[in-house]
Structure formats: structure tokens, C-alpha cells
Amino acid sequence: MTLAPIDYLILCLYFGFVLGIGWWLRRRVRTSVEFFQSGRSVPLWIASLSFVAANLGAQEVIGMAASGAKYGIMTAHFYWVGAIPAMIFVGLFMMPFYYGSRARSVPEYLRLRFDEKTRTFNAASFAAMTVFSSGISMYALGRLFQLLLGWSFTACVLLGAGIVLVYVLFGGLTASIYNEVLQFFLIALGLAPLMILTLLLVGGWRGLQSRLPEVMTSLWSFTGSADRNPMGVEAFSLVAGLGFVLSFGYWCTDFLLIQRAMAAESMPAARRTPLVAAFPKMIIPFLVILPGLVAVALTKMGTGYSLPLKESGVYDYDQAFPTLLAQFYPPGMLGVGITALMASFMSGMAGNVTAFNTVWTYDIYETHIRPGAGDAHYLRVGRITTVVGVLISIGAAYVATIYNNLMDLLQLIFGFVNAPLFATFLLGMFWKRATGHGAFTGLLAGTAGAALTHGLTLAEEKGAWIGELHRFPSTMAQNFWIAIVAWTSCFLVTILVSLVTRPRPDAEMRGLVWGLTEKPADRGRPLLLGLVVTAILLALNWYFW
Amino acid sequence: MDVRYPIGWMFALMGAVLCVWGMARPGLRAPLAAVNVNLWAGLGMLIFGAAMILLARRARK
């Protein structure tokens, strides 16, 4: 695939506007609150779209299409089971504590509710995780564009990272959020024509159903047991592992996302941010997963298109999305499609960068390195951290080109640390007896539980570095069960240790925990909004059953 | 500052470029697309961009 001058024109137009937004906002950033928290003044619809976009990285677009081609519509579980219920929960029940506590970050909430060690553990692992994951997605983008367009890896990485760096430096979180809204629309409008064109060619959803094996077009019908579907998961681990532990752990505690809702202009806006975000989130599977299914159908139809093969003779699913772009978009629109991929990469990366600089500056630097300095000092530290964070990410991207296994290992370890998190927040917010010692030991126990489960089980030749007690049909099933074990051990250990340690006086926990916090007024009807989202969600699950 | 202005202008411009391009090269087709994708998608983006600008203007009044 080669790009024509018109495609580069479109790409440059986009670069011009994202940089322009950063430049435009430069005068609005005078204090650290404006740089890190967008002055807590972002309108609801902007916060919501940025909430969705910050999560919508380039790996997601390519990866979800690949997964759609490999597993079929069951991939949509990552949205309809694995995201939406958690988004409803965080908006209705957790945002009153996050926003109401006036914490500046998620780790800082842990400091207010529990203690310093729990916060530091969470802040350090989160900070490390965000810079590395932005490095990994940078690596993925560089490889993709190298393979697809013949661009140099270095040029691609430096261009993408450089532009994000410039607009975040100028406009802080506000620039990141405003650009995420622009990027969201670009992704949606850039990918929607592909979905429409491909579906028209195969005869819509009914046409797909008639051309693909039934297991690829059923969401739940084949989840009775793990060996009946290609994902190798059964309904229980799907709902408990993915739907509950993993997705609540991510959507309800990951600062990258919560930061966007915490920047909202008011409590009602903050609570509705994830709820309003759920609407576009429910639709994204149609944009990114359906093309994967279509790629398989087209391959069977003899249209002249076929999914590329790897050297080993199996389908190269990662190629599904890029090859479809080339088959359906002429020069011009192709530029828009490529720009949309670039935009999705940048929105994910800016999300990581803004979350990293905030956690580093507030939760590590201000807490442990230099407390009590003036606001201008922390603003400067925030800007320097932004540069350093981007540099580390670029470094990580290059390390990934050489030591791919090292990156896999890091992601695995971060997964262990993350899996139990939701139990800590759940107990912290809804059980006032939970103590700091309980939370900290619980987190350690959960992480250990995750590592042990991985060490004792085998799936697709992964894991079992201690010994093989059990074999899973797929790494996905293994991941879900690791999460379930981690969550349960954290939950139980936190309760046990809390019961034998000294409780905090109620007076210190006002606004931080259920029962000691004034119930927020139902302004903006978040509950009704939650019910509407639930109804649509059930309808989607029923239709694609 | 209303973010709908830059978003609106970007899509209006991109849409206009695609429309003009689509009209100038009506025969340009990707292998599997039977319609003039540039023209129609460009038109859609142009309308979206214009709507954003209009909304921002109405909010300012």
C-alpha cells in the first residue's frame, strides 16, 4: 500500500489541527490545577468522548479486527460484558467518592482513604505501567506503518510521539482531552464508511450469518463449555473473570480513564461521564470487530480478496483491518483511514502521558521527593515529567524491537499487580471497617495469588513455571482465572487483616466511604441514564445471542 | 474557547478536499468499492463539520 500526495495532505491537515489546539490552549495553563486537572471545568460531553477515546488506541482498532476475524462476534464480549457494566458502576457508585473527595488522582484517593504505603504501591506500579504501555503501543504503530506504508520505524515513532509531546506540553490535560474528542470523531467518521461498504458487499448481518460458521456469529450460544468455541472460555469465567474482575479493575480504577471524569465541571457531570461514554462505547464493536468478520466472509466468497497468510500458512489476522482499508478506500479516503489509525494511536498515548505526569508529580514527587514547594514548581516538574515520560516510552518502543519477550514479561507482571485492585477499591469505598494495613496486605496477596495461578497452570505453552496443576484450553481462559483468583485473595485477605487491625475513626473518613458520605443529589438523573444503557446492552446481547 | 470550532473546521476542510477530489477524479475506485467513496464520505464530513461550527455559533449567542 502506498499513499498518494492527497493522502499526505489529509494527514498533514490533521497534524496541523491537533498542534493548533495545543497552541491555542497554551495561555490557559498557568497553574498546576489547569495543567493536570484541566481546572476541573470540562463540560460533560467533552469529558465523555475523551473517556472513550483515551482507551481507544491503535492496537485496539487493529487488534479487535484481528480478534473478530479469529474468534468472531464473541470478541464483542470485551465491550458488552467487559466494559459497559463497569462503566455504569463507576459512574453511579464510585464517582461520588473519587470526585467528592477532591483527590487529584486515583492513588491520592487511596492515600486519603487508607495510607501512604497503599498509595505509593499503586502510584509506582501505575506510573511504570503507563510509560511502558505507551512504549509498547508506539512500537506497534511503528511496526504497522513500517509494514504497511514502508515508513521508517524511527520516523513514525518520533513523529507520533513528538506531536503528542508538543500539544501536551502546551495545553496539559485540556489539550489532551480536546484532542481526544477530535480524534474520537475522526476515528468514528474515518472507519464508519469501511463498515458500511463491507457490510453492503456481504449482505449485512444476515449475509454474514449465512456465510460464516454459526459459532462466529453467536455471542453466547457456544459458551456452555470452553471447548465449543474458539476462544476456549465458558460463560462463568467470561462473566466473572472478564466482566467482573478485569473490566471493573480497569474501568473503575485506572487513573487514565478516571482522570477524564475527575476533570469534569461538576459532580453531576463527573458521574454521568462514564454513563454518556457508554453510548459510543457500545457502538465501537460495529466499527472495529465487524470488519474482521467481513474479512473472513470475503475470503470465502471469492471476491478476489483474501486474508493474507503468514509464512507458516495460517491466517495473519492482524492484517485484516489494513488490507480491508486498501480494498475499499481509494486514494483520498485512504488518507482519512490512515489518519484515523494515527489519531487512535495519539489519543491512547496522550492519555498515558497525562496520567503519568500527574501521578508522578503529585503522588511520587510531591509526596516523597519534595513536599511543600510552590505551585509554579510543580507545574514545571509536570512539564519536565511529560518530556521524560515520552522519552522513556520511546526508549521502551526500541527495547521492544529487540527484546520482545521482555515486554511480554513486563505486561504479565503489570497484569498481576492490576488484577486485585478492584477488590481494594470496592472494600475501601463500601466498607468503612477496611484499614490501610488490610488494603496493602490484600494487594500483595492478590498480586501473589495472580503470579501463583500463572505459575501453576498451563495454557498454549504459557505459564506453569512452578509446576503444572491444571491446563486451560486458551491463554484467554487462563487470564480470566488468574484475575478471579487475584481478586478473591485480595478481597479475603483485606477483610481478614482489617478485622485484626485498628479501625480508622469515622471522622477521618467523611466523604471517602459509603455511609459517611452525603448521598449526592440525583441531579442530571444518572440512575435513569444507567437504566437506559442497561436496556440497550441487554437488547444487543439478545440480538446477537 | 469552544472545541467545536477546531473540530468543525477540520472536518469541513477535510470534507471539502475529499469532495473536490472525488469530483475531479470520479473514476477513482478501490478494488472492492463500487461507489465514489471520496465524494460521499467527503460530503458526510463536510456536513458534520458545518453542523459543529453552527452548533458552536448558536451556543455563543
Coordinates of C-alpha atoms in Angstrom, one line a residue:
Chain A
M1 CA 0.0 0.0 0.0
T2 CA 1.4 3.4 -0.9
L3 CA 0.0 6.7 -0.1
A4 CA -0.7 9.4 -2.7
P5 CA 0.0 13.1 -2.2
I6 CA -3.7 13.7 -1.4
D7 CA -3.4 11.2 1.5
Y8 CA -0.4 13.1 2.9
L9 CA -2.4 16.3 2.6
I10 CA -5.2 14.8 4.8
L11 CA -2.6 13.6 7.3
C12 CA -0.9 17.0 7.5
L13 CA -4.3 18.7 7.9
Y14 CA -4.9 16.6 10.9
F15 CA -1.5 17.2 12.4
G16 CA -2.0 20.9 11.9
F17 CA -5.2 20.9 13.8
V18 CA -4.0 18.8 16.8
L19 CA -1.0 21.0 17.2
G20 CA -3.2 24.1 16.7
I21 CA -5.4 23.1 19.6
G22 CA -2.4 22.7 21.8
W23 CA -1.0 26.1 20.8
W24 CA -4.5 27.7 21.2
L25 CA -4.7 26.5 24.8
R26 CA -1.2 27.5 25.9
R27 CA -2.3 30.7 27.6
R28 CA -4.9 28.8 29.6
V29 CA -2.3 26.8 31.5
R30 CA -0.9 28.9 34.3
T31 CA -1.4 26.7 37.4
S32 CA -0.8 23.0 38.2
V33 CA -4.6 22.5 38.5
E34 CA -5.0 23.7 35.0
F35 CA -2.2 21.6 33.7
F36 CA -3.0 18.3 35.5
Q37 CA -6.7 18.6 36.1
S38 CA -7.9 20.8 33.3
G39 CA -9.1 23.2 36.1
R40 CA -11.9 20.8 36.8
S41 CA -14.0 22.6 34.3
V42 CA -14.6 20.3 31.3
P43 CA -18.2 20.0 30.0
L44 CA -19.9 16.7 30.2
W45 CA -20.0 15.7 26.5
I46 CA -16.3 16.5 26.1
A47 CA -15.3 14.5 29.2
S48 CA -17.4 11.6 28.0
L49 CA -15.9 11.4 24.5
S50 CA -12.4 11.8 25.8
F51 CA -13.2 9.0 28.3
V52 CA -13.9 6.7 25.3
A53 CA -11.1 8.0 23.1
A54 CA -8.3 7.7 25.7
N55 CA -9.0 4.0 25.8
L56 CA -9.3 3.6 22.0
G57 CA -5.7 3.0 21.0
A58 CA -4.4 1.9 17.6
Q59 CA -3.8 -1.6 19.0
E60 CA -7.5 -1.7 19.8
V61 CA -8.6 -1.0 16.2
I62 CA -6.1 -3.4 14.7
G63 CA -6.4 -6.0 17.5
M64 CA -10.2 -6.1 17.7
A65 CA -10.5 -6.6 14.0
A66 CA -7.9 -9.4 14.2
S67 CA -9.8 -10.9 17.1
G68 CA -13.1 -10.6 15.2
A69 CA -11.6 -12.5 12.3
K70 CA -10.2 -15.2 14.6
Y71 CA -13.0 -15.6 17.2
G72 CA -16.0 -13.9 15.5
I73 CA -18.6 -11.8 17.3
M74 CA -17.6 -13.2 20.7
T75 CA -14.9 -10.5 20.6
A76 CA -17.7 -8.1 21.4
H77 CA -17.8 -9.5 24.9
F78 CA -14.8 -7.2 25.5
Y79 CA -17.3 -4.3 25.1
W80 CA -20.7 -5.6 26.1
V81 CA -19.7 -7.7 29.1
G82 CA -16.2 -6.3 29.6
A83 CA -16.7 -2.6 29.6
I84 CA -20.3 -1.3 29.8
P85 CA -21.4 -2.8 33.2
A86 CA -18.2 -1.4 34.8
M87 CA -18.8 2.0 33.2
I88 CA -22.3 2.1 34.7
F89 CA -21.0 1.1 38.1
V90 CA -18.1 3.6 38.3
G91 CA -20.5 6.4 37.3
L92 CA -23.3 5.6 39.6
F93 CA -21.5 4.3 42.7
M94 CA -17.8 5.2 42.7
M95 CA -17.6 8.7 41.2
P96 CA -19.2 10.3 44.2
F97 CA -16.1 9.2 46.2
Y98 CA -13.5 10.0 43.5
Y99 CA -14.9 13.4 42.7
G100 CA -16.3 14.2 46.1
S101 CA -13.1 13.5 47.9
R102 CA -11.3 16.2 45.8
A103 CA -8.4 13.8 45.4
R104 CA -6.3 14.8 42.4
S105 CA -5.5 11.3 41.3
V106 CA -6.7 7.7 41.9
P107 CA -3.6 6.9 44.1
E108 CA -4.3 10.0 46.1
Y109 CA -7.8 8.7 46.9
L110 CA -6.0 5.6 48.3
R111 CA -3.9 7.9 50.5
L112 CA -7.0 9.7 51.8
R113 CA -8.9 6.5 52.4
F114 CA -6.1 4.2 53.5
D115 CA -2.5 5.2 54.0
E116 CA 0.8 6.2 52.3
K117 CA 2.1 2.8 51.6
T118 CA -1.0 1.7 49.7
R119 CA -0.9 4.9 47.7
T120 CA 2.8 4.6 46.8
F121 CA 2.4 0.9 45.8
N122 CA -0.4 1.8 43.4
A123 CA 1.2 5.0 42.2
A124 CA 4.6 3.4 41.4
S125 CA 3.1 0.4 39.6
F126 CA 0.7 2.6 37.7
A127 CA 3.4 5.1 36.6
A128 CA 5.7 2.3 35.4
M129 CA 2.8 0.6 33.6
T130 CA 1.6 3.7 31.7
V131 CA 5.0 4.7 30.3
F132 CA 5.7 1.1 29.2
S133 CA 2.4 0.5 27.7
S134 CA 2.6 3.7 25.7
G135 CA 6.0 2.5 24.6
I136 CA 4.5 -0.8 23.5
S137 CA 1.7 0.9 21.5
M138 CA 4.3 3.1 20.0
Y139 CA 6.2 0.0 18.9
A140 CA 3.0 -1.5 17.5
L141 CA 2.3 1.7 15.5
G142 CA 5.9 1.9 14.2
R143 CA 5.8 -1.7 13.1
L144 CA 2.4 -1.3 11.4
F145 CA 3.3 1.7 9.4
Q146 CA 6.7 0.3 8.5
L147 CA 5.0 -2.8 7.2
L148 CA 2.0 -1.1 5.6
L149 CA 3.4 2.1 4.2
G150 CA 7.1 1.5 4.1
W151 CA 7.8 4.3 6.5
S152 CA 10.9 4.2 8.7
F153 CA 10.2 2.9 12.2
T154 CA 12.1 5.8 13.7
A155 CA 10.4 8.5 11.7
C156 CA 7.0 7.1 12.6
V157 CA 7.7 6.8 16.3
L158 CA 9.3 10.2 16.6
L159 CA 6.5 11.9 14.6
G160 CA 3.7 10.4 16.6
A161 CA 5.4 10.9 20.0
G162 CA 6.7 14.3 19.1
I163 CA 3.3 15.7 18.2
V164 CA 1.7 14.3 21.3
L165 CA 4.5 15.8 23.4
V166 CA 4.2 19.2 21.9
Y167 CA 0.4 19.6 22.4
V168 CA 0.5 18.1 26.0
L169 CA 3.4 20.5 26.9
F170 CA 1.4 23.5 25.7
G171 CA -2.1 22.7 26.8
G172 CA -1.7 20.0 29.5
L173 CA -4.7 17.8 30.2
T174 CA -7.1 20.2 28.5
A175 CA -5.2 19.8 25.2
S176 CA -5.1 16.0 25.6
I177 CA -8.9 15.9 26.3
Y178 CA -9.9 18.4 23.5
N179 CA -7.8 16.5 21.0
E180 CA -9.2 13.2 22.2
V181 CA -12.7 14.5 21.2
L182 CA -11.4 15.4 17.8
Q183 CA -9.6 12.1 17.5
F184 CA -12.8 10.2 18.5
F185 CA -14.8 11.8 15.7
L186 CA -12.0 11.2 13.2
I187 CA -11.9 7.5 14.2
A188 CA -15.7 7.2 14.0
L189 CA -16.1 9.1 10.7
G190 CA -13.0 7.6 9.2
L191 CA -14.0 4.0 10.0
A192 CA -17.7 4.1 9.5
P193 CA -17.6 4.1 5.7
L194 CA -15.5 0.9 5.8
M195 CA -18.1 -0.8 8.0
I196 CA -20.9 0.4 5.7
L197 CA -19.1 -0.6 2.4
T198 CA -18.1 -4.0 3.7
L199 CA -21.5 -4.9 5.2
L200 CA -23.2 -3.8 1.9
L201 CA -21.0 -6.2 0.0
V202 CA -21.6 -9.2 2.2
G203 CA -25.4 -8.5 2.6
G204 CA -25.5 -7.1 6.1
W205 CA -25.5 -9.1 9.3
R206 CA -27.8 -11.7 7.8
G207 CA -25.4 -12.1 4.9
L208 CA -22.5 -12.6 7.4
Q209 CA -24.5 -15.2 9.3
S210 CA -25.1 -17.2 6.1
R211 CA -21.5 -17.1 5.1
L212 CA -19.8 -17.8 8.4
P213 CA -19.9 -20.8 10.7
E214 CA -22.6 -20.3 13.4
V215 CA -20.0 -20.1 16.2
M216 CA -18.5 -17.0 14.7
T217 CA -21.8 -15.1 14.7
S218 CA -23.1 -16.1 18.1
L219 CA -22.3 -14.2 21.2
W220 CA -23.5 -16.6 23.9
S221 CA -24.8 -19.8 22.2
F222 CA -21.5 -21.6 22.3
T223 CA -20.2 -20.6 25.8
G224 CA -21.8 -23.5 27.6
S225 CA -18.4 -25.2 27.7
A226 CA -14.9 -23.9 26.9
D227 CA -14.2 -26.5 24.1
R228 CA -17.2 -25.5 22.0
N229 CA -15.9 -22.0 21.0
P230 CA -12.5 -20.9 19.5
M231 CA -11.9 -18.5 22.4
G232 CA -11.8 -21.5 24.8
V233 CA -13.8 -19.8 27.5
E234 CA -17.0 -20.7 29.2
A235 CA -19.8 -18.4 30.4
F236 CA -18.7 -18.3 34.0
S237 CA -15.1 -17.3 33.5
L238 CA -16.3 -14.8 30.9
V239 CA -18.7 -13.1 33.2
A240 CA -16.7 -13.4 36.5
G241 CA -13.2 -13.0 35.0
L242 CA -13.7 -10.6 32.1
G243 CA -17.0 -9.0 33.0
F244 CA -16.3 -8.5 36.7
V245 CA -12.7 -8.7 37.8
L246 CA -10.8 -7.5 34.7
S247 CA -13.2 -4.9 33.4
F248 CA -14.2 -3.4 36.8
G249 CA -10.5 -3.4 37.7
Y250 CA -9.7 -1.4 34.5
W251 CA -12.7 0.9 34.1
C252 CA -13.3 1.7 37.8
T253 CA -9.7 2.1 39.0
D254 CA -7.5 3.0 36.1
F255 CA -6.4 6.7 36.5
L256 CA -6.0 7.2 32.8
L257 CA -9.8 7.0 32.5
I258 CA -10.9 8.3 35.9
Q259 CA -8.7 11.4 35.3
R260 CA -11.1 12.4 32.5
A261 CA -14.2 12.1 34.6
M262 CA -12.4 13.9 37.6
A263 CA -11.7 16.8 35.3
A264 CA -15.5 17.3 34.7
E265 CA -17.0 20.6 35.7
S266 CA -19.3 19.3 38.4
M267 CA -20.3 16.2 40.4
P268 CA -23.4 15.5 38.2
A269 CA -21.2 15.8 35.1
A270 CA -18.5 13.6 36.6
R271 CA -21.0 10.9 37.5
R272 CA -22.6 11.0 34.0
T273 CA -19.2 11.0 32.2
P274 CA -18.8 7.2 32.0
L275 CA -22.6 6.7 31.5
V276 CA -22.7 9.0 28.5
A277 CA -19.4 7.4 27.3
A278 CA -21.1 4.1 27.3
F279 CA -23.3 5.0 24.3
P280 CA -20.4 5.4 21.8
K281 CA -18.6 2.5 23.6
M282 CA -21.4 0.2 22.8
I283 CA -21.2 1.1 19.1
I284 CA -17.5 0.8 18.6
P285 CA -17.6 -3.1 18.1
F286 CA -19.5 -2.4 14.9
L287 CA -16.7 -0.2 13.7
V288 CA -13.8 -2.4 14.7
I289 CA -15.0 -6.0 15.1
L290 CA -17.4 -6.4 12.2
P291 CA -14.6 -5.7 9.6
G292 CA -12.7 -8.7 11.0
L293 CA -15.7 -11.0 10.4
V294 CA -16.2 -9.5 6.9
A295 CA -12.6 -10.2 6.0
V296 CA -13.2 -13.9 6.7
A297 CA -16.5 -13.9 4.7
L298 CA -14.9 -12.1 1.8
T299 CA -12.1 -14.6 1.7
K300 CA -14.7 -17.4 1.3
M301 CA -16.8 -15.5 -1.3
G302 CA -14.1 -15.5 -3.9
T303 CA -14.2 -11.7 -4.5
G304 CA -10.6 -11.6 -5.2
Y305 CA -9.8 -10.6 -1.7
S306 CA -8.4 -13.0 0.8
L307 CA -7.0 -12.6 4.2
P308 CA -3.1 -12.7 3.9
L309 CA -1.4 -15.8 5.2
K310 CA 1.6 -15.9 7.5
E311 CA 4.7 -17.8 6.3
S312 CA 3.6 -20.7 8.5
G313 CA 0.4 -20.9 6.4
V314 CA -2.1 -19.7 9.0
Y315 CA -4.1 -16.5 8.5
D316 CA -2.3 -13.3 9.6
Y317 CA -5.3 -11.9 11.4
D318 CA -3.5 -8.6 12.2
Q319 CA -3.6 -7.8 8.5
A320 CA -7.4 -8.0 8.4
F321 CA -8.0 -4.3 9.0
P322 CA -5.2 -2.7 7.0
T323 CA -5.9 -4.9 3.9
L324 CA -9.6 -4.1 4.0
L325 CA -8.7 -0.4 4.1
A326 CA -6.7 -0.9 0.9
Q327 CA -9.5 -2.8 -0.8
F328 CA -12.3 -0.4 0.0
Y329 CA -10.7 3.1 0.3
P330 CA -9.4 4.9 -2.8
P331 CA -6.6 7.4 -2.5
G332 CA -8.1 10.3 -0.6
M333 CA -10.3 8.3 1.7
L334 CA -7.4 6.0 2.3
G335 CA -5.6 9.0 3.8
V336 CA -8.5 9.5 6.2
G337 CA -8.4 5.9 7.2
I338 CA -4.7 6.0 7.9
T339 CA -5.1 9.3 9.7
A340 CA -7.8 7.7 11.9
L341 CA -5.3 5.0 12.8
M342 CA -2.7 7.6 13.7
A343 CA -5.4 9.5 15.7
S344 CA -6.3 6.4 17.7
F345 CA -2.6 5.9 18.5
M346 CA -2.2 9.5 19.6
S347 CA -5.3 9.5 21.8
G348 CA -4.1 6.5 23.6
M349 CA -0.6 7.8 24.0
A350 CA -1.7 11.3 25.2
G351 CA -3.9 9.5 27.8
N352 CA -0.9 7.6 29.1
V353 CA 1.3 10.7 29.1
T354 CA -1.2 12.9 31.0
A355 CA -1.9 10.2 33.6
F356 CA 1.8 9.5 34.1
N357 CA 2.8 13.1 34.6
T358 CA 0.0 13.7 37.2
V359 CA 0.7 10.6 39.2
W360 CA 4.5 11.1 39.1
T361 CA 4.2 14.8 40.1
Y362 CA 1.5 14.5 42.8
D363 CA 1.9 11.0 44.2
I364 CA 5.6 10.4 44.0
Y365 CA 7.5 13.7 43.6
E366 CA 5.4 15.9 45.9
T367 CA 4.9 13.1 48.4
H368 CA 8.4 11.6 48.6
I369 CA 10.9 13.9 46.9
R370 CA 10.0 17.5 47.5
P371 CA 6.9 18.3 49.5
G372 CA 5.7 21.8 50.2
A373 CA 7.1 23.6 47.2
G374 CA 5.1 26.3 45.4
D375 CA 2.6 25.7 42.6
A376 CA 4.9 27.0 39.9
H377 CA 7.5 24.5 40.9
Y378 CA 5.1 21.5 40.5
L379 CA 3.8 22.9 37.2
R380 CA 7.4 23.0 35.9
V381 CA 8.0 19.5 37.3
G382 CA 4.9 18.3 35.5
R383 CA 6.2 19.7 32.2
I384 CA 9.6 18.1 32.7
T385 CA 7.9 14.8 33.6
T386 CA 6.0 15.0 30.4
V387 CA 9.2 15.1 28.4
V388 CA 10.9 12.4 30.4
G389 CA 7.8 10.2 30.2
V390 CA 7.7 10.5 26.4
L391 CA 11.5 9.8 26.2
I392 CA 11.1 6.6 28.4
S393 CA 8.2 5.5 26.2
I394 CA 10.3 6.0 23.0
G395 CA 13.1 4.0 24.7
A396 CA 10.6 1.3 25.6
A397 CA 9.5 1.1 22.0
Y398 CA 13.1 0.5 20.9
V399 CA 13.7 -2.1 23.6
A400 CA 10.5 -3.8 22.4
T401 CA 12.0 -4.1 18.9
I402 CA 15.0 -6.0 20.3
Y403 CA 13.6 -7.8 23.4
N404 CA 10.0 -8.6 22.6
N405 CA 9.9 -11.2 25.3
L406 CA 10.9 -8.7 27.9
M407 CA 7.9 -6.5 27.1
D408 CA 5.6 -9.5 27.3
L409 CA 7.1 -10.3 30.7
L410 CA 6.5 -6.7 31.9
Q411 CA 2.9 -6.8 30.7
L412 CA 2.4 -10.0 32.5
I413 CA 3.8 -8.6 35.8
F414 CA 1.7 -5.4 35.5
G415 CA -1.3 -7.7 34.9
F416 CA -0.6 -9.4 38.2
V417 CA -0.4 -6.1 40.1
N418 CA -3.6 -4.8 38.5
A419 CA -5.8 -7.8 38.8
P420 CA -6.6 -7.5 42.5
L421 CA -7.0 -3.6 42.5
F422 CA -10.8 -3.6 42.2
A423 CA -11.2 -5.5 45.5
T424 CA -9.3 -2.8 47.3
F425 CA -11.4 0.0 45.9
L426 CA -14.6 -1.9 46.4
L427 CA -13.9 -2.5 50.1
G428 CA -12.4 0.9 50.5
M429 CA -15.5 2.7 49.2
F430 CA -18.2 0.5 50.7
W431 CA -16.9 -1.0 53.9
K432 CA -15.7 1.6 56.4
R433 CA -14.0 -1.1 58.6
A434 CA -11.4 -1.7 55.9
T435 CA -8.0 -0.5 57.1
G436 CA -4.8 0.7 55.4
H437 CA -2.8 -2.4 56.6
G438 CA -5.7 -4.6 55.3
A439 CA -5.7 -2.9 51.9
F440 CA -1.9 -3.1 51.5
T441 CA -1.6 -6.8 52.5
G442 CA -4.6 -7.6 50.4
L443 CA -2.9 -6.0 47.3
L444 CA 0.2 -8.0 47.9
A445 CA -1.8 -11.2 48.5
G446 CA -3.7 -10.6 45.3
T447 CA -0.6 -10.0 43.3
A448 CA 1.0 -13.1 44.7
G449 CA -2.2 -15.1 44.0
A450 CA -2.1 -14.0 40.4
A451 CA 1.5 -14.9 40.0
L452 CA 1.0 -18.3 41.6
T453 CA -2.0 -19.1 39.4
H454 CA 0.1 -18.3 36.4
G455 CA 2.9 -20.4 37.7
L456 CA 0.8 -23.4 38.4
T457 CA -1.4 -23.5 35.2
L458 CA -0.5 -24.1 31.6
A459 CA -2.3 -22.7 28.5
E460 CA -0.9 -22.6 25.0
E461 CA 2.6 -23.4 26.4
K462 CA 2.4 -20.3 28.6
G463 CA 2.7 -20.3 32.4
A464 CA 3.4 -23.3 34.7
W465 CA 6.9 -22.1 35.6
I466 CA 6.4 -23.6 39.1
G467 CA 4.6 -26.8 38.1
E468 CA 1.6 -27.9 36.1
L469 CA -1.5 -28.4 38.2
H470 CA -4.1 -27.5 35.6
R471 CA -4.3 -26.9 31.9
F472 CA -6.5 -24.3 30.3
P473 CA -7.8 -24.5 26.7
S474 CA -6.6 -21.0 25.9
T475 CA -4.5 -18.2 27.4
M476 CA -7.6 -16.1 27.5
A477 CA -9.3 -18.6 29.9
Q478 CA -6.0 -18.6 31.9
N479 CA -6.1 -14.8 32.1
F480 CA -9.7 -14.8 33.3
W481 CA -9.0 -17.3 36.0
I482 CA -5.8 -15.5 37.2
A483 CA -8.0 -12.4 37.6
I484 CA -10.6 -14.3 39.5
V485 CA -8.0 -15.8 41.9
A486 CA -6.2 -12.5 42.4
W487 CA -9.4 -10.7 43.2
T488 CA -10.7 -13.3 45.6
S489 CA -7.4 -13.5 47.5
C490 CA -7.2 -9.7 47.8
F491 CA -10.8 -9.5 48.9
L492 CA -10.5 -12.1 51.6
V493 CA -7.0 -11.0 52.9
T494 CA -8.1 -7.4 53.1
I495 CA -11.1 -8.3 55.2
L496 CA -9.2 -10.6 57.5
V497 CA -6.3 -8.2 58.1
S498 CA -8.7 -5.3 58.5
L499 CA -10.6 -7.1 61.2
V500 CA -7.5 -7.6 63.3
T501 CA -6.0 -4.1 62.8
R502 CA -7.2 -0.9 64.4
P503 CA -10.1 0.8 62.5
R504 CA -9.8 4.5 61.5
P505 CA -12.1 6.9 63.3
D506 CA -15.2 7.7 61.3
A507 CA -14.5 11.4 61.5
E508 CA -11.4 11.0 59.3
M509 CA -13.3 9.2 56.5
R510 CA -16.1 11.6 55.8
G511 CA -16.6 11.9 52.0
L512 CA -14.4 8.8 51.4
V513 CA -16.6 5.9 52.2
W514 CA -20.2 4.8 51.9
G515 CA -22.3 5.6 54.9
L516 CA -20.1 8.5 55.9
T517 CA -20.7 10.4 52.7
E518 CA -23.7 12.5 51.9
K519 CA -25.6 10.9 49.1
P520 CA -25.2 13.0 46.0
A521 CA -28.3 14.7 44.8
D522 CA -29.8 12.9 41.7
R523 CA -29.1 15.9 39.5
G524 CA -28.9 15.1 35.9
R525 CA -30.7 11.7 36.5
P526 CA -27.6 9.4 36.4
L527 CA -29.8 6.5 37.5
L528 CA -32.2 6.8 34.6
L529 CA -29.2 7.1 32.2
G530 CA -27.8 4.0 33.7
L531 CA -31.1 2.1 33.1
V532 CA -31.3 3.2 29.5
V533 CA -27.7 2.0 28.9
T534 CA -28.6 -1.3 30.6
A535 CA -31.7 -1.7 28.4
I536 CA -29.7 -1.2 25.2
L537 CA -27.0 -3.5 26.4
L538 CA -29.5 -6.3 27.1
A539 CA -31.0 -5.8 23.6
L540 CA -27.6 -6.1 22.0
N541 CA -26.8 -9.3 23.9
W542 CA -30.2 -10.7 23.0
Y543 CA -30.0 -9.8 19.3
F544 CA -26.5 -11.3 18.8
W545 CA -27.1 -14.2 21.2
Chain B
M1 CA -12.9 28.6 23.8
D2 CA -15.2 26.1 22.2
V3 CA -13.6 22.9 20.9
R4 CA -16.4 22.6 18.4
Y5 CA -14.7 25.3 16.2
P6 CA -11.4 23.5 15.6
I7 CA -13.2 20.1 15.2
G8 CA -15.8 21.7 12.9
W9 CA -13.2 23.4 10.7
M10 CA -11.0 20.4 10.5
F11 CA -13.8 18.2 9.2
A12 CA -15.2 20.9 6.9
L13 CA -11.8 21.3 5.3
M14 CA -11.1 17.6 5.1
G15 CA -14.6 17.0 3.7
A16 CA -14.2 19.8 1.1
V17 CA -10.8 18.4 0.0
L18 CA -12.3 15.0 -0.4
C19 CA -15.4 16.3 -2.3
V20 CA -13.4 18.3 -4.8
W21 CA -11.0 15.3 -5.2
G22 CA -14.0 13.0 -5.7
M23 CA -15.5 15.2 -8.3
A24 CA -12.1 15.8 -10.1
R25 CA -11.4 12.0 -10.2
P26 CA -14.9 10.4 -10.3
G27 CA -13.5 7.2 -11.8
L28 CA -11.0 6.6 -8.9
R29 CA -12.1 3.3 -7.2
A30 CA -10.7 1.0 -4.7
P31 CA -10.8 -2.7 -5.9
L32 CA -13.9 -3.7 -4.0
A33 CA -15.8 -0.4 -3.7
A34 CA -18.4 0.3 -6.3
V35 CA -19.2 3.9 -5.4
N36 CA -17.3 7.1 -5.4
V37 CA -16.2 6.8 -1.8
N38 CA -14.3 10.1 -1.7
L39 CA -17.3 12.1 -2.8
W40 CA -19.8 10.6 -0.4
A41 CA -17.5 10.3 2.6
G42 CA -16.3 13.9 1.9
L43 CA -19.8 15.1 1.8
G44 CA -20.6 13.5 5.1
M45 CA -17.6 15.0 6.7
L46 CA -18.4 18.4 5.3
I47 CA -21.9 18.3 6.7
F48 CA -20.6 17.1 10.1
G49 CA -18.0 19.9 10.2
A50 CA -20.6 22.5 9.2
A51 CA -23.0 21.3 11.9
M52 CA -20.3 21.5 14.5
I53 CA -19.5 25.1 13.6
L54 CA -23.2 26.0 13.6
L55 CA -23.7 24.5 17.0
A56 CA -20.7 26.4 18.4
R57 CA -22.1 29.7 16.9
R58 CA -25.5 29.1 18.3
A59 CA -24.0 28.4 21.8
R60 CA -22.1 31.7 21.7
K61 CA -25.2 33.8 21.0

